mmCIF file with all atom_site columns, C-alpha atoms in Angstrom:
data_model
loop_
_atom_site.group_PDB
_atom_site.id
_atom_site.type_symbol
_atom_site.label_atom_id
_atom_site.label_alt_id
_atom_site.label_comp_id
_atom_site.label_asym_id
_atom_site.label_entity_id
_atom_site.label_seq_id
_atom_site.pdbx_PDB_ins_code
_atom_site.Cartn_x
_atom_site.Cartn_y
_atom_site.Cartn_z
_atom_site.occupancy
_atom_site.B_iso_or_equiv
_atom_site.pdbx_formal_charge
_atom_site.auth_seq_id
_atom_site.auth_comp_id
_atom_site.auth_asym_id
_atom_site.auth_atom_id
_atom_site.pdbx_PDB_model_num
ATOM 1   C CA . UNK A 1 1   ? 75.291 58.364 70.154 1.00 0.00 ? 287 UNK A CA 1
ATOM 2   C CA . UNK A 1 2   ? 77.432 55.242 69.671 1.00 0.00 ? 288 UNK A CA 1
ATOM 3   C CA . UNK A 1 3   ? 80.531 57.126 68.543 1.00 0.00 ? 289 UNK A CA 1
ATOM 4   C CA . UNK A 1 4   ? 80.210 56.013 64.917 1.00 0.00 ? 290 UNK A CA 1
ATOM 5   C CA . UNK A 1 5   ? 79.344 58.848 62.544 1.00 0.00 ? 291 UNK A CA 1
ATOM 6   C CA . UNK A 1 6   ? 78.151 58.805 58.965 1.00 0.00 ? 292 UNK A CA 1
ATOM 7   C CA . UNK A 1 7   ? 77.944 61.536 56.383 1.00 0.00 ? 293 UNK A CA 1
ATOM 8   C CA . UNK A 1 8   ? 75.715 62.599 54.795 1.00 0.00 ? 294 UNK A CA 1
ATOM 9   C CA . UNK A 1 9   ? 72.625 61.544 56.748 1.00 0.00 ? 295 UNK A CA 1
ATOM 10  C CA . UNK A 1 10  ? 70.414 61.923 53.700 1.00 0.00 ? 296 UNK A CA 1
ATOM 11  C CA . UNK A 1 11  ? 71.200 61.891 49.996 1.00 0.00 ? 297 UNK A CA 1
ATOM 12  C CA . UNK A 1 12  ? 68.810 62.370 47.104 1.00 0.00 ? 298 UNK A CA 1
ATOM 13  C CA . UNK A 1 13  ? 70.188 61.732 43.652 1.00 0.00 ? 299 UNK A CA 1
ATOM 14  C CA . UNK A 1 14  ? 69.022 61.063 40.139 1.00 0.00 ? 300 UNK A CA 1
ATOM 15  C CA . UNK A 1 15  ? 69.311 57.678 38.496 1.00 0.00 ? 301 UNK A CA 1
ATOM 16  C CA . UNK A 1 16  ? 72.683 57.249 36.840 1.00 0.00 ? 302 UNK A CA 1
ATOM 17  C CA . UNK A 1 17  ? 74.597 59.569 39.164 1.00 0.00 ? 303 UNK A CA 1
ATOM 18  C CA . UNK A 1 18  ? 77.463 58.472 41.400 1.00 0.00 ? 304 UNK A CA 1
ATOM 19  C CA . UNK A 1 19  ? 77.256 58.886 45.163 1.00 0.00 ? 305 UNK A CA 1
ATOM 20  C CA . UNK A 1 20  ? 79.803 58.481 47.941 1.00 0.00 ? 306 UNK A CA 1
ATOM 21  C CA . UNK A 1 21  ? 79.164 57.973 51.637 1.00 0.00 ? 307 UNK A CA 1
ATOM 22  C CA . UNK A 1 22  ? 81.597 58.291 54.495 1.00 0.00 ? 308 UNK A CA 1
ATOM 23  C CA . UNK A 1 23  ? 81.821 56.438 57.793 1.00 0.00 ? 309 UNK A CA 1
ATOM 24  C CA . UNK A 1 24  ? 83.989 57.419 60.744 1.00 0.00 ? 310 UNK A CA 1
ATOM 25  C CA . UNK A 1 25  ? 84.264 54.537 63.211 1.00 0.00 ? 311 UNK A CA 1
ATOM 26  C CA . UNK A 1 26  ? 85.139 54.644 66.869 1.00 0.00 ? 312 UNK A CA 1
ATOM 27  C CA . UNK A 1 27  ? 88.789 55.623 66.765 1.00 0.00 ? 313 UNK A CA 1
ATOM 28  C CA . UNK A 1 28  ? 90.403 52.500 68.227 1.00 0.00 ? 314 UNK A CA 1
ATOM 29  C CA . UNK A 1 29  ? 88.176 50.069 66.334 1.00 0.00 ? 315 UNK A CA 1
ATOM 30  C CA . UNK A 1 30  ? 89.992 47.962 63.758 1.00 0.00 ? 316 UNK A CA 1
ATOM 31  C CA . UNK A 1 31  ? 86.931 46.435 62.089 1.00 0.00 ? 317 UNK A CA 1
ATOM 32  C CA . UNK A 1 32  ? 84.447 48.360 59.985 1.00 0.00 ? 318 UNK A CA 1
ATOM 33  C CA . UNK A 1 33  ? 81.278 46.984 58.365 1.00 0.00 ? 319 UNK A CA 1
ATOM 34  C CA . UNK A 1 34  ? 78.850 48.247 55.750 1.00 0.00 ? 320 UNK A CA 1
ATOM 35  C CA . UNK A 1 35  ? 75.220 47.123 55.656 1.00 0.00 ? 321 UNK A CA 1
ATOM 36  C CA . UNK A 1 36  ? 72.181 48.080 53.619 1.00 0.00 ? 322 UNK A CA 1
ATOM 37  C CA . UNK A 1 37  ? 68.633 48.196 54.927 1.00 0.00 ? 323 UNK A CA 1
ATOM 38  C CA . UNK A 1 38  ? 65.517 48.569 52.794 1.00 0.00 ? 324 UNK A CA 1
ATOM 39  C CA . UNK A 1 39  ? 62.163 49.568 54.226 1.00 0.00 ? 325 UNK A CA 1
ATOM 40  C CA . UNK A 1 40  ? 60.610 46.934 56.442 1.00 0.00 ? 326 UNK A CA 1
ATOM 41  C CA . UNK A 1 41  ? 63.567 44.584 56.191 1.00 0.00 ? 327 UNK A CA 1
ATOM 42  C CA . UNK A 1 42  ? 66.488 43.765 58.419 1.00 0.00 ? 328 UNK A CA 1
ATOM 43  C CA . UNK A 1 43  ? 69.930 45.046 57.442 1.00 0.00 ? 329 UNK A CA 1
ATOM 44  C CA . UNK A 1 44  ? 71.933 43.082 54.861 1.00 0.00 ? 330 UNK A CA 1
ATOM 45  C CA . UNK A 1 45  ? 75.661 42.619 54.995 1.00 0.00 ? 331 UNK A CA 1
ATOM 46  C CA . UNK A 1 46  ? 77.685 44.277 52.219 1.00 0.00 ? 332 UNK A CA 1
ATOM 47  C CA . UNK A 1 47  ? 81.348 44.146 53.216 1.00 0.00 ? 333 UNK A CA 1
ATOM 48  C CA . UNK A 1 48  ? 83.790 44.544 56.050 1.00 0.00 ? 334 UNK A CA 1
ATOM 49  C CA . UNK A 1 49  ? 87.357 45.682 56.680 1.00 0.00 ? 335 UNK A CA 1
ATOM 50  C CA . UNK A 1 50  ? 89.985 44.813 59.192 1.00 0.00 ? 336 UNK A CA 1
ATOM 51  C CA . UNK A 1 51  ? 92.204 47.867 59.284 1.00 0.00 ? 337 UNK A CA 1
ATOM 52  C CA . UNK A 1 52  ? 92.650 48.760 55.594 1.00 0.00 ? 338 UNK A CA 1
ATOM 53  C CA . UNK A 1 53  ? 92.094 45.240 54.249 1.00 0.00 ? 339 UNK A CA 1
ATOM 54  C CA . UNK A 1 54  ? 88.701 44.361 52.794 1.00 0.00 ? 340 UNK A CA 1
ATOM 55  C CA . UNK A 1 55  ? 88.169 40.832 54.065 1.00 0.00 ? 341 UNK A CA 1
ATOM 56  C CA . UNK A 1 56  ? 84.718 39.823 52.877 1.00 0.00 ? 342 UNK A CA 1
ATOM 57  C CA . UNK A 1 57  ? 82.122 40.972 50.368 1.00 0.00 ? 343 UNK A CA 1
ATOM 58  C CA . UNK A 1 58  ? 78.578 39.712 49.922 1.00 0.00 ? 344 UNK A CA 1
ATOM 59  C CA . UNK A 1 59  ? 77.034 38.995 46.544 1.00 0.00 ? 345 UNK A CA 1
ATOM 60  C CA . UNK A 1 60  ? 74.948 42.154 47.054 1.00 0.00 ? 346 UNK A CA 1
ATOM 61  C CA . UNK A 1 61  ? 78.073 44.198 46.407 1.00 0.00 ? 347 UNK A CA 1
ATOM 62  C CA . UNK A 1 62  ? 77.829 44.424 42.629 1.00 0.00 ? 348 UNK A CA 1
ATOM 63  C CA . UNK A 1 63  ? 80.566 45.911 40.491 1.00 0.00 ? 349 UNK A CA 1
ATOM 64  C CA . UNK A 1 64  ? 78.834 49.297 40.770 1.00 0.00 ? 350 UNK A CA 1
ATOM 65  C CA . UNK A 1 65  ? 79.703 49.351 44.468 1.00 0.00 ? 351 UNK A CA 1
ATOM 66  C CA . UNK A 1 66  ? 83.170 49.958 45.832 1.00 0.00 ? 352 UNK A CA 1
ATOM 67  C CA . UNK A 1 67  ? 84.329 50.441 49.383 1.00 0.00 ? 353 UNK A CA 1
ATOM 68  C CA . UNK A 1 68  ? 87.657 51.627 50.699 1.00 0.00 ? 354 UNK A CA 1
ATOM 69  C CA . UNK A 1 69  ? 89.338 52.182 54.009 1.00 0.00 ? 355 UNK A CA 1
ATOM 70  C CA . UNK A 1 70  ? 92.648 53.626 52.861 1.00 0.00 ? 356 UNK A CA 1
ATOM 71  C CA . UNK A 1 71  ? 94.351 54.301 56.179 1.00 0.00 ? 357 UNK A CA 1
ATOM 72  C CA . UNK A 1 72  ? 92.436 51.914 58.365 1.00 0.00 ? 358 UNK A CA 1
ATOM 73  C CA . UNK A 1 73  ? 90.397 54.726 59.864 1.00 0.00 ? 359 UNK A CA 1
ATOM 74  C CA . UNK A 1 74  ? 87.411 56.188 57.995 1.00 0.00 ? 360 UNK A CA 1
ATOM 75  C CA . UNK A 1 75  ? 85.774 54.338 55.126 1.00 0.00 ? 361 UNK A CA 1
ATOM 76  C CA . UNK A 1 76  ? 83.938 55.373 51.978 1.00 0.00 ? 362 UNK A CA 1
ATOM 77  C CA . UNK A 1 77  ? 81.261 53.519 50.054 1.00 0.00 ? 363 UNK A CA 1
ATOM 78  C CA . UNK A 1 78  ? 80.744 54.597 46.464 1.00 0.00 ? 364 UNK A CA 1
ATOM 79  C CA . UNK A 1 79  ? 77.840 53.611 44.249 1.00 0.00 ? 365 UNK A CA 1
ATOM 80  C CA . UNK A 1 80  ? 78.298 54.288 40.551 1.00 0.00 ? 366 UNK A CA 1
ATOM 81  C CA . UNK A 1 81  ? 75.466 54.692 38.059 1.00 0.00 ? 367 UNK A CA 1
ATOM 82  C CA . UNK A 1 82  ? 72.816 54.569 40.770 1.00 0.00 ? 368 UNK A CA 1
ATOM 83  C CA . UNK A 1 83  ? 69.564 52.725 40.170 1.00 0.00 ? 369 UNK A CA 1
ATOM 84  C CA . UNK A 1 84  ? 66.217 53.143 41.893 1.00 0.00 ? 370 UNK A CA 1
ATOM 85  C CA . UNK A 1 85  ? 66.755 49.778 43.552 1.00 0.00 ? 371 UNK A CA 1
ATOM 86  C CA . UNK A 1 86  ? 69.744 51.261 45.382 1.00 0.00 ? 372 UNK A CA 1
ATOM 87  C CA . UNK A 1 87  ? 67.389 53.383 47.493 1.00 0.00 ? 373 UNK A CA 1
ATOM 88  C CA . UNK A 1 88  ? 67.955 52.239 51.054 1.00 0.00 ? 374 UNK A CA 1
ATOM 89  C CA . UNK A 1 89  ? 69.537 53.118 54.366 1.00 0.00 ? 375 UNK A CA 1
ATOM 90  C CA . UNK A 1 90  ? 73.284 52.439 54.307 1.00 0.00 ? 376 UNK A CA 1
ATOM 91  C CA . UNK A 1 91  ? 74.580 51.569 57.750 1.00 0.00 ? 377 UNK A CA 1
ATOM 92  C CA . UNK A 1 92  ? 78.130 51.474 58.994 1.00 0.00 ? 378 UNK A CA 1
ATOM 93  C CA . UNK A 1 93  ? 79.298 49.685 62.119 1.00 0.00 ? 379 UNK A CA 1
ATOM 94  C CA . UNK A 1 94  ? 82.624 49.264 63.826 1.00 0.00 ? 380 UNK A CA 1
ATOM 95  C CA . UNK A 1 95  ? 84.116 46.866 66.322 1.00 0.00 ? 381 UNK A CA 1
ATOM 96  C CA . UNK A 1 96  ? 87.360 46.049 68.051 1.00 0.00 ? 382 UNK A CA 1
ATOM 97  C CA . UNK A 1 97  ? 88.672 42.589 67.508 1.00 0.00 ? 383 UNK A CA 1
ATOM 98  C CA . UNK A 1 98  ? 91.306 41.701 70.032 1.00 0.00 ? 384 UNK A CA 1
ATOM 99  C CA . UNK A 1 99  ? 93.943 39.046 69.573 1.00 0.00 ? 385 UNK A CA 1
ATOM 100 C CA . UNK A 1 100 ? 92.448 35.652 70.298 1.00 0.00 ? 386 UNK A CA 1
ATOM 101 C CA . UNK A 1 101 ? 88.896 36.970 70.213 1.00 0.00 ? 387 UNK A CA 1
ATOM 102 C CA . UNK A 1 102 ? 86.508 35.182 67.919 1.00 0.00 ? 388 UNK A CA 1
ATOM 103 C CA . UNK A 1 103 ? 83.555 37.563 68.171 1.00 0.00 ? 389 UNK A CA 1
ATOM 104 C CA . UNK A 1 104 ? 82.984 41.244 68.810 1.00 0.00 ? 390 UNK A CA 1
ATOM 105 C CA . UNK A 1 105 ? 80.191 43.680 69.585 1.00 0.00 ? 391 UNK A CA 1
ATOM 106 C CA . UNK A 1 106 ? 79.370 46.034 66.737 1.00 0.00 ? 392 UNK A CA 1
ATOM 107 C CA . UNK A 1 107 ? 78.496 49.707 67.231 1.00 0.00 ? 393 UNK A CA 1
ATOM 108 C CA . UNK A 1 108 ? 76.267 51.188 64.554 1.00 0.00 ? 394 UNK A CA 1
ATOM 109 C CA . UNK A 1 109 ? 76.220 54.623 63.025 1.00 0.00 ? 395 UNK A CA 1
ATOM 110 C CA . UNK A 1 110 ? 72.978 56.513 62.327 1.00 0.00 ? 396 UNK A CA 1
ATOM 111 C CA . UNK A 1 111 ? 72.999 55.569 58.664 1.00 0.00 ? 397 UNK A CA 1
ATOM 112 C CA . UNK A 1 112 ? 72.818 57.424 55.361 1.00 0.00 ? 398 UNK A CA 1
ATOM 113 C CA . UNK A 1 113 ? 69.402 57.334 53.717 1.00 0.00 ? 399 UNK A CA 1
ATOM 114 C CA . UNK A 1 114 ? 69.747 57.251 49.930 1.00 0.00 ? 400 UNK A CA 1
ATOM 115 C CA . UNK A 1 115 ? 66.854 58.082 47.634 1.00 0.00 ? 401 UNK A CA 1
ATOM 116 C CA . UNK A 1 116 ? 67.369 57.539 43.914 1.00 0.00 ? 402 UNK A CA 1
ATOM 117 C CA . UNK A 1 117 ? 64.810 59.337 41.770 1.00 0.00 ? 403 UNK A CA 1
ATOM 118 C CA . UNK B 2 1   ? 75.532 32.109 54.106 1.00 0.00 ? 261 UNK B CA 1
ATOM 119 C CA . UNK B 2 2   ? 73.782 31.930 57.440 1.00 0.00 ? 262 UNK B CA 1
ATOM 120 C CA . UNK B 2 3   ? 70.002 32.125 57.329 1.00 0.00 ? 263 UNK B CA 1
ATOM 121 C CA . UNK B 2 4   ? 68.343 33.804 60.311 1.00 0.00 ? 264 UNK B CA 1
ATOM 122 C CA . UNK B 2 5   ? 64.658 33.449 61.071 1.00 0.00 ? 265 UNK B CA 1
ATOM 123 C CA . UNK B 2 6   ? 62.746 35.388 63.702 1.00 0.00 ? 266 UNK B CA 1
ATOM 124 C CA . UNK B 2 7   ? 59.281 35.050 65.123 1.00 0.00 ? 267 UNK B CA 1
ATOM 125 C CA . UNK B 2 8   ? 56.889 36.634 65.552 1.00 0.00 ? 268 UNK B CA 1
ATOM 126 C CA . UNK B 2 9   ? 57.248 39.403 62.962 1.00 0.00 ? 269 UNK B CA 1
ATOM 127 C CA . UNK B 2 10  ? 54.772 41.610 64.821 1.00 0.00 ? 270 UNK B CA 1
ATOM 128 C CA . UNK B 2 11  ? 53.786 41.563 68.477 1.00 0.00 ? 271 UNK B CA 1
ATOM 129 C CA . UNK B 2 12  ? 51.409 43.813 70.351 1.00 0.00 ? 272 UNK B CA 1
ATOM 130 C CA . UNK B 2 13  ? 51.091 43.381 74.100 1.00 0.00 ? 273 UNK B CA 1
ATOM 131 C CA . UNK B 2 14  ? 49.851 45.193 77.152 1.00 0.00 ? 274 UNK B CA 1
ATOM 132 C CA . UNK B 2 15  ? 52.135 46.937 79.589 1.00 0.00 ? 275 UNK B CA 1
ATOM 133 C CA . UNK B 2 16  ? 53.477 44.507 82.164 1.00 0.00 ? 276 UNK B CA 1
ATOM 134 C CA . UNK B 2 17  ? 53.293 41.413 79.995 1.00 0.00 ? 277 UNK B CA 1
ATOM 135 C CA . UNK B 2 18  ? 56.210 38.987 79.611 1.00 0.00 ? 278 UNK B CA 1
ATOM 136 C CA . UNK B 2 19  ? 57.519 39.107 76.047 1.00 0.00 ? 279 UNK B CA 1
ATOM 137 C CA . UNK B 2 20  ? 59.376 36.381 74.141 1.00 0.00 ? 280 UNK B CA 1
ATOM 138 C CA . UNK B 2 21  ? 60.972 36.742 70.723 1.00 0.00 ? 281 UNK B CA 1
ATOM 139 C CA . UNK B 2 22  ? 62.539 33.720 69.051 1.00 0.00 ? 282 UNK B CA 1
ATOM 140 C CA . UNK B 2 23  ? 65.440 33.387 66.651 1.00 0.00 ? 283 UNK B CA 1
ATOM 141 C CA . UNK B 2 24  ? 66.885 30.433 64.774 1.00 0.00 ? 284 UNK B CA 1
ATOM 142 C CA . UNK B 2 25  ? 69.876 30.262 62.463 1.00 0.00 ? 285 UNK B CA 1
ATOM 143 C CA . UNK B 2 26  ? 71.217 27.724 60.008 1.00 0.00 ? 286 UNK B CA 1
ATOM 144 C CA . UNK B 2 27  ? 75.009 27.731 60.357 1.00 0.00 ? 287 UNK B CA 1
ATOM 145 C CA . UNK B 2 28  ? 76.878 27.041 63.566 1.00 0.00 ? 288 UNK B CA 1
ATOM 146 C CA . UNK B 2 29  ? 78.261 30.159 65.188 1.00 0.00 ? 289 UNK B CA 1
ATOM 147 C CA . UNK B 2 30  ? 80.278 31.204 68.180 1.00 0.00 ? 290 UNK B CA 1
ATOM 148 C CA . UNK B 2 31  ? 78.119 34.213 69.107 1.00 0.00 ? 291 UNK B CA 1
ATOM 149 C CA . UNK B 2 32  ? 74.708 35.660 68.340 1.00 0.00 ? 292 UNK B CA 1
ATOM 150 C CA . UNK B 2 33  ? 73.638 39.297 68.547 1.00 0.00 ? 293 UNK B CA 1
ATOM 151 C CA . UNK B 2 34  ? 70.397 40.876 69.663 1.00 0.00 ? 294 UNK B CA 1
ATOM 152 C CA . UNK B 2 35  ? 69.855 44.459 68.537 1.00 0.00 ? 295 UNK B CA 1
ATOM 153 C CA . UNK B 2 36  ? 67.199 47.097 69.020 1.00 0.00 ? 296 UNK B CA 1
ATOM 154 C CA . UNK B 2 37  ? 66.140 49.563 66.348 1.00 0.00 ? 297 UNK B CA 1
ATOM 155 C CA . UNK B 2 38  ? 63.960 52.571 67.054 1.00 0.00 ? 298 UNK B CA 1
ATOM 156 C CA . UNK B 2 39  ? 61.973 54.538 64.461 1.00 0.00 ? 299 UNK B CA 1
ATOM 157 C CA . UNK B 2 40  ? 64.437 56.728 62.596 1.00 0.00 ? 300 UNK B CA 1
ATOM 158 C CA . UNK B 2 41  ? 66.918 53.902 62.172 1.00 0.00 ? 301 UNK B CA 1
ATOM 159 C CA . UNK B 2 42  ? 69.323 53.961 65.107 1.00 0.00 ? 302 UNK B CA 1
ATOM 160 C CA . UNK B 2 43  ? 70.522 50.457 65.967 1.00 0.00 ? 303 UNK B CA 1
ATOM 161 C CA . UNK B 2 44  ? 71.765 49.606 69.431 1.00 0.00 ? 304 UNK B CA 1
ATOM 162 C CA . UNK B 2 45  ? 73.437 46.371 70.430 1.00 0.00 ? 305 UNK B CA 1
ATOM 163 C CA . UNK B 2 46  ? 71.611 44.713 73.319 1.00 0.00 ? 306 UNK B CA 1
ATOM 164 C CA . UNK B 2 47  ? 73.416 41.414 73.720 1.00 0.00 ? 307 UNK B CA 1
ATOM 165 C CA . UNK B 2 48  ? 76.141 39.344 72.217 1.00 0.00 ? 308 UNK B CA 1
ATOM 166 C CA . UNK B 2 49  ? 76.131 35.839 73.604 1.00 0.00 ? 309 UNK B CA 1
ATOM 167 C CA . UNK B 2 50  ? 77.799 32.557 72.892 1.00 0.00 ? 310 UNK B CA 1
ATOM 168 C CA . UNK B 2 51  ? 76.218 30.274 75.482 1.00 0.00 ? 311 UNK B CA 1
ATOM 169 C CA . UNK B 2 52  ? 73.691 30.139 78.288 1.00 0.00 ? 312 UNK B CA 1
ATOM 170 C CA . UNK B 2 53  ? 71.969 33.312 79.361 1.00 0.00 ? 313 UNK B CA 1
ATOM 171 C CA . UNK B 2 54  ? 72.650 37.027 79.772 1.00 0.00 ? 314 UNK B CA 1
ATOM 172 C CA . UNK B 2 55  ? 70.572 39.613 81.633 1.00 0.00 ? 315 UNK B CA 1
ATOM 173 C CA . UNK B 2 56  ? 70.520 43.398 81.406 1.00 0.00 ? 316 UNK B CA 1
ATOM 174 C CA . UNK B 2 57  ? 67.818 44.955 83.530 1.00 0.00 ? 317 UNK B CA 1
ATOM 175 C CA . UNK B 2 58  ? 64.477 43.623 82.296 1.00 0.00 ? 318 UNK B CA 1
ATOM 176 C CA . UNK B 2 59  ? 65.988 42.008 79.213 1.00 0.00 ? 319 UNK B CA 1
ATOM 177 C CA . UNK B 2 60  ? 67.130 38.399 79.176 1.00 0.00 ? 320 UNK B CA 1
ATOM 178 C CA . UNK B 2 61  ? 68.725 36.579 76.245 1.00 0.00 ? 321 UNK B CA 1
ATOM 179 C CA . UNK B 2 62  ? 69.274 32.853 76.046 1.00 0.00 ? 322 UNK B CA 1
ATOM 180 C CA . UNK B 2 63  ? 70.991 30.710 73.452 1.00 0.00 ? 323 UNK B CA 1
ATOM 181 C CA . UNK B 2 64  ? 71.197 27.004 72.684 1.00 0.00 ? 324 UNK B CA 1
ATOM 182 C CA . UNK B 2 65  ? 74.159 26.531 70.366 1.00 0.00 ? 325 UNK B CA 1
ATOM 183 C CA . UNK B 2 66  ? 73.395 22.871 69.665 1.00 0.00 ? 326 UNK B CA 1
ATOM 184 C CA . UNK B 2 67  ? 69.812 23.647 68.592 1.00 0.00 ? 327 UNK B CA 1
ATOM 185 C CA . UNK B 2 68  ? 70.842 26.887 66.824 1.00 0.00 ? 328 UNK B CA 1
ATOM 186 C CA . UNK B 2 69  ? 68.157 28.816 68.670 1.00 0.00 ? 329 UNK B CA 1
ATOM 187 C CA . UNK B 2 70  ? 68.027 31.931 70.802 1.00 0.00 ? 330 UNK B CA 1
ATOM 188 C CA . UNK B 2 71  ? 65.298 33.812 72.638 1.00 0.00 ? 331 UNK B CA 1
ATOM 189 C CA . UNK B 2 72  ? 64.966 37.372 73.874 1.00 0.00 ? 332 UNK B CA 1
ATOM 190 C CA . UNK B 2 73  ? 62.678 37.963 76.825 1.00 0.00 ? 333 UNK B CA 1
ATOM 191 C CA . UNK B 2 74  ? 61.382 41.216 78.255 1.00 0.00 ? 334 UNK B CA 1
ATOM 192 C CA . UNK B 2 75  ? 59.955 41.126 81.757 1.00 0.00 ? 335 UNK B CA 1
ATOM 193 C CA . UNK B 2 76  ? 57.437 43.688 83.010 1.00 0.00 ? 336 UNK B CA 1
ATOM 194 C CA . UNK B 2 77  ? 57.208 45.240 79.541 1.00 0.00 ? 337 UNK B CA 1
ATOM 195 C CA . UNK B 2 78  ? 56.781 49.002 79.244 1.00 0.00 ? 338 UNK B CA 1
ATOM 196 C CA . UNK B 2 79  ? 55.674 51.244 76.352 1.00 0.00 ? 339 UNK B CA 1
ATOM 197 C CA . UNK B 2 80  ? 59.261 52.504 76.025 1.00 0.00 ? 340 UNK B CA 1
ATOM 198 C CA . UNK B 2 81  ? 60.240 48.948 75.030 1.00 0.00 ? 341 UNK B CA 1
ATOM 199 C CA . UNK B 2 82  ? 58.325 49.480 71.783 1.00 0.00 ? 342 UNK B CA 1
ATOM 200 C CA . UNK B 2 83  ? 60.864 49.053 68.985 1.00 0.00 ? 343 UNK B CA 1
ATOM 201 C CA . UNK B 2 84  ? 62.061 46.573 66.394 1.00 0.00 ? 344 UNK B CA 1
ATOM 202 C CA . UNK B 2 85  ? 64.173 43.773 67.864 1.00 0.00 ? 345 UNK B CA 1
ATOM 203 C CA . UNK B 2 86  ? 66.601 42.103 65.502 1.00 0.00 ? 346 UNK B CA 1
ATOM 204 C CA . UNK B 2 87  ? 68.557 38.908 65.846 1.00 0.00 ? 347 UNK B CA 1
ATOM 205 C CA . UNK B 2 88  ? 71.832 38.624 63.925 1.00 0.00 ? 348 UNK B CA 1
ATOM 206 C CA . UNK B 2 89  ? 74.406 35.910 63.361 1.00 0.00 ? 349 UNK B CA 1
ATOM 207 C CA . UNK B 2 90  ? 77.760 35.887 61.602 1.00 0.00 ? 350 UNK B CA 1
ATOM 208 C CA . UNK B 2 91  ? 77.277 35.963 57.830 1.00 0.00 ? 351 UNK B CA 1
ATOM 209 C CA . UNK B 2 92  ? 79.535 33.007 57.141 1.00 0.00 ? 352 UNK B CA 1
ATOM 210 C CA . UNK B 2 93  ? 79.197 31.233 60.445 1.00 0.00 ? 353 UNK B CA 1
ATOM 211 C CA . UNK B 2 94  ? 81.957 31.400 63.040 1.00 0.00 ? 354 UNK B CA 1
ATOM 212 C CA . UNK B 2 95  ? 82.150 34.709 64.843 1.00 0.00 ? 355 UNK B CA 1
ATOM 213 C CA . UNK B 2 96  ? 84.478 37.339 63.515 1.00 0.00 ? 356 UNK B CA 1
ATOM 214 C CA . UNK B 2 97  ? 82.897 38.809 60.422 1.00 0.00 ? 357 UNK B CA 1
ATOM 215 C CA . UNK B 2 98  ? 79.869 40.667 59.103 1.00 0.00 ? 358 UNK B CA 1
ATOM 216 C CA . UNK B 2 99  ? 76.391 39.835 60.322 1.00 0.00 ? 359 UNK B CA 1
ATOM 217 C CA . UNK B 2 100 ? 73.310 38.480 58.653 1.00 0.00 ? 360 UNK B CA 1
ATOM 218 C CA . UNK B 2 101 ? 70.102 39.707 60.222 1.00 0.00 ? 361 UNK B CA 1
ATOM 219 C CA . UNK B 2 102 ? 66.614 38.431 60.806 1.00 0.00 ? 362 UNK B CA 1
ATOM 220 C CA . UNK B 2 103 ? 63.773 40.555 59.479 1.00 0.00 ? 363 UNK B CA 1
ATOM 221 C CA . UNK B 2 104 ? 63.067 41.846 62.970 1.00 0.00 ? 364 UNK B CA 1
ATOM 222 C CA . UNK B 2 105 ? 60.175 41.705 65.390 1.00 0.00 ? 365 UNK B CA 1
ATOM 223 C CA . UNK B 2 106 ? 58.107 44.857 65.562 1.00 0.00 ? 366 UNK B CA 1
ATOM 224 C CA . UNK B 2 107 ? 57.042 45.123 69.203 1.00 0.00 ? 367 UNK B CA 1
ATOM 225 C CA . UNK B 2 108 ? 54.356 47.498 70.441 1.00 0.00 ? 368 UNK B CA 1
ATOM 226 C CA . UNK B 2 109 ? 53.618 47.734 74.151 1.00 0.00 ? 369 UNK B CA 1
ATOM 227 C CA . UNK B 2 110 ? 50.341 49.447 74.869 1.00 0.00 ? 370 UNK B CA 1
ATOM 228 C CA . UNK B 2 111 ? 49.762 51.287 78.154 1.00 0.00 ? 371 UNK B CA 1
#
């Protein structure tokens, strides 16, 4: 257990439905990352936050995806109008970036496996 | 966007063998990550390194920043080392942002 938790662990939904996932990072960590991993592939970067500010988004994050971290603690990732291609494992990670630090170790949650029927 | 390539994609070896996994990336970075993923999805950070070499037990990671290349070595491999090993570099280069990952090396150590 890395200290990063995700909920739910599994989600099955029908095409066209909206889903929301939650990530609780390690409490003192100021950076939070979302990744997506499809079967047999490495994870792909979606977006990351420093405190409550969303600092970077990849082109994978279409307008159907939205992520928030309203109080700089937990984060939610919402997918609207789900498609079968959204089926994947959604991973959250957190890290602590100190002042003057240019890199930081990331701690990963167990992931939320989404299946879109 | 940084492009990360790993080799080999699959590796089967006998217990006790010395294992090497290679990683190259396209955009200059300040640190590279090696991660381990077991069946079921859990990802654990093994190393984060910016230069030279790091060692944890039987695992050794090296990096050459100028050549944009890193290697992960496992000495005296054991069946419990069987997992997917993933190399990752900062998505946009530099060091303090999201990661882009290689496709992973699926390692099987047979007794």
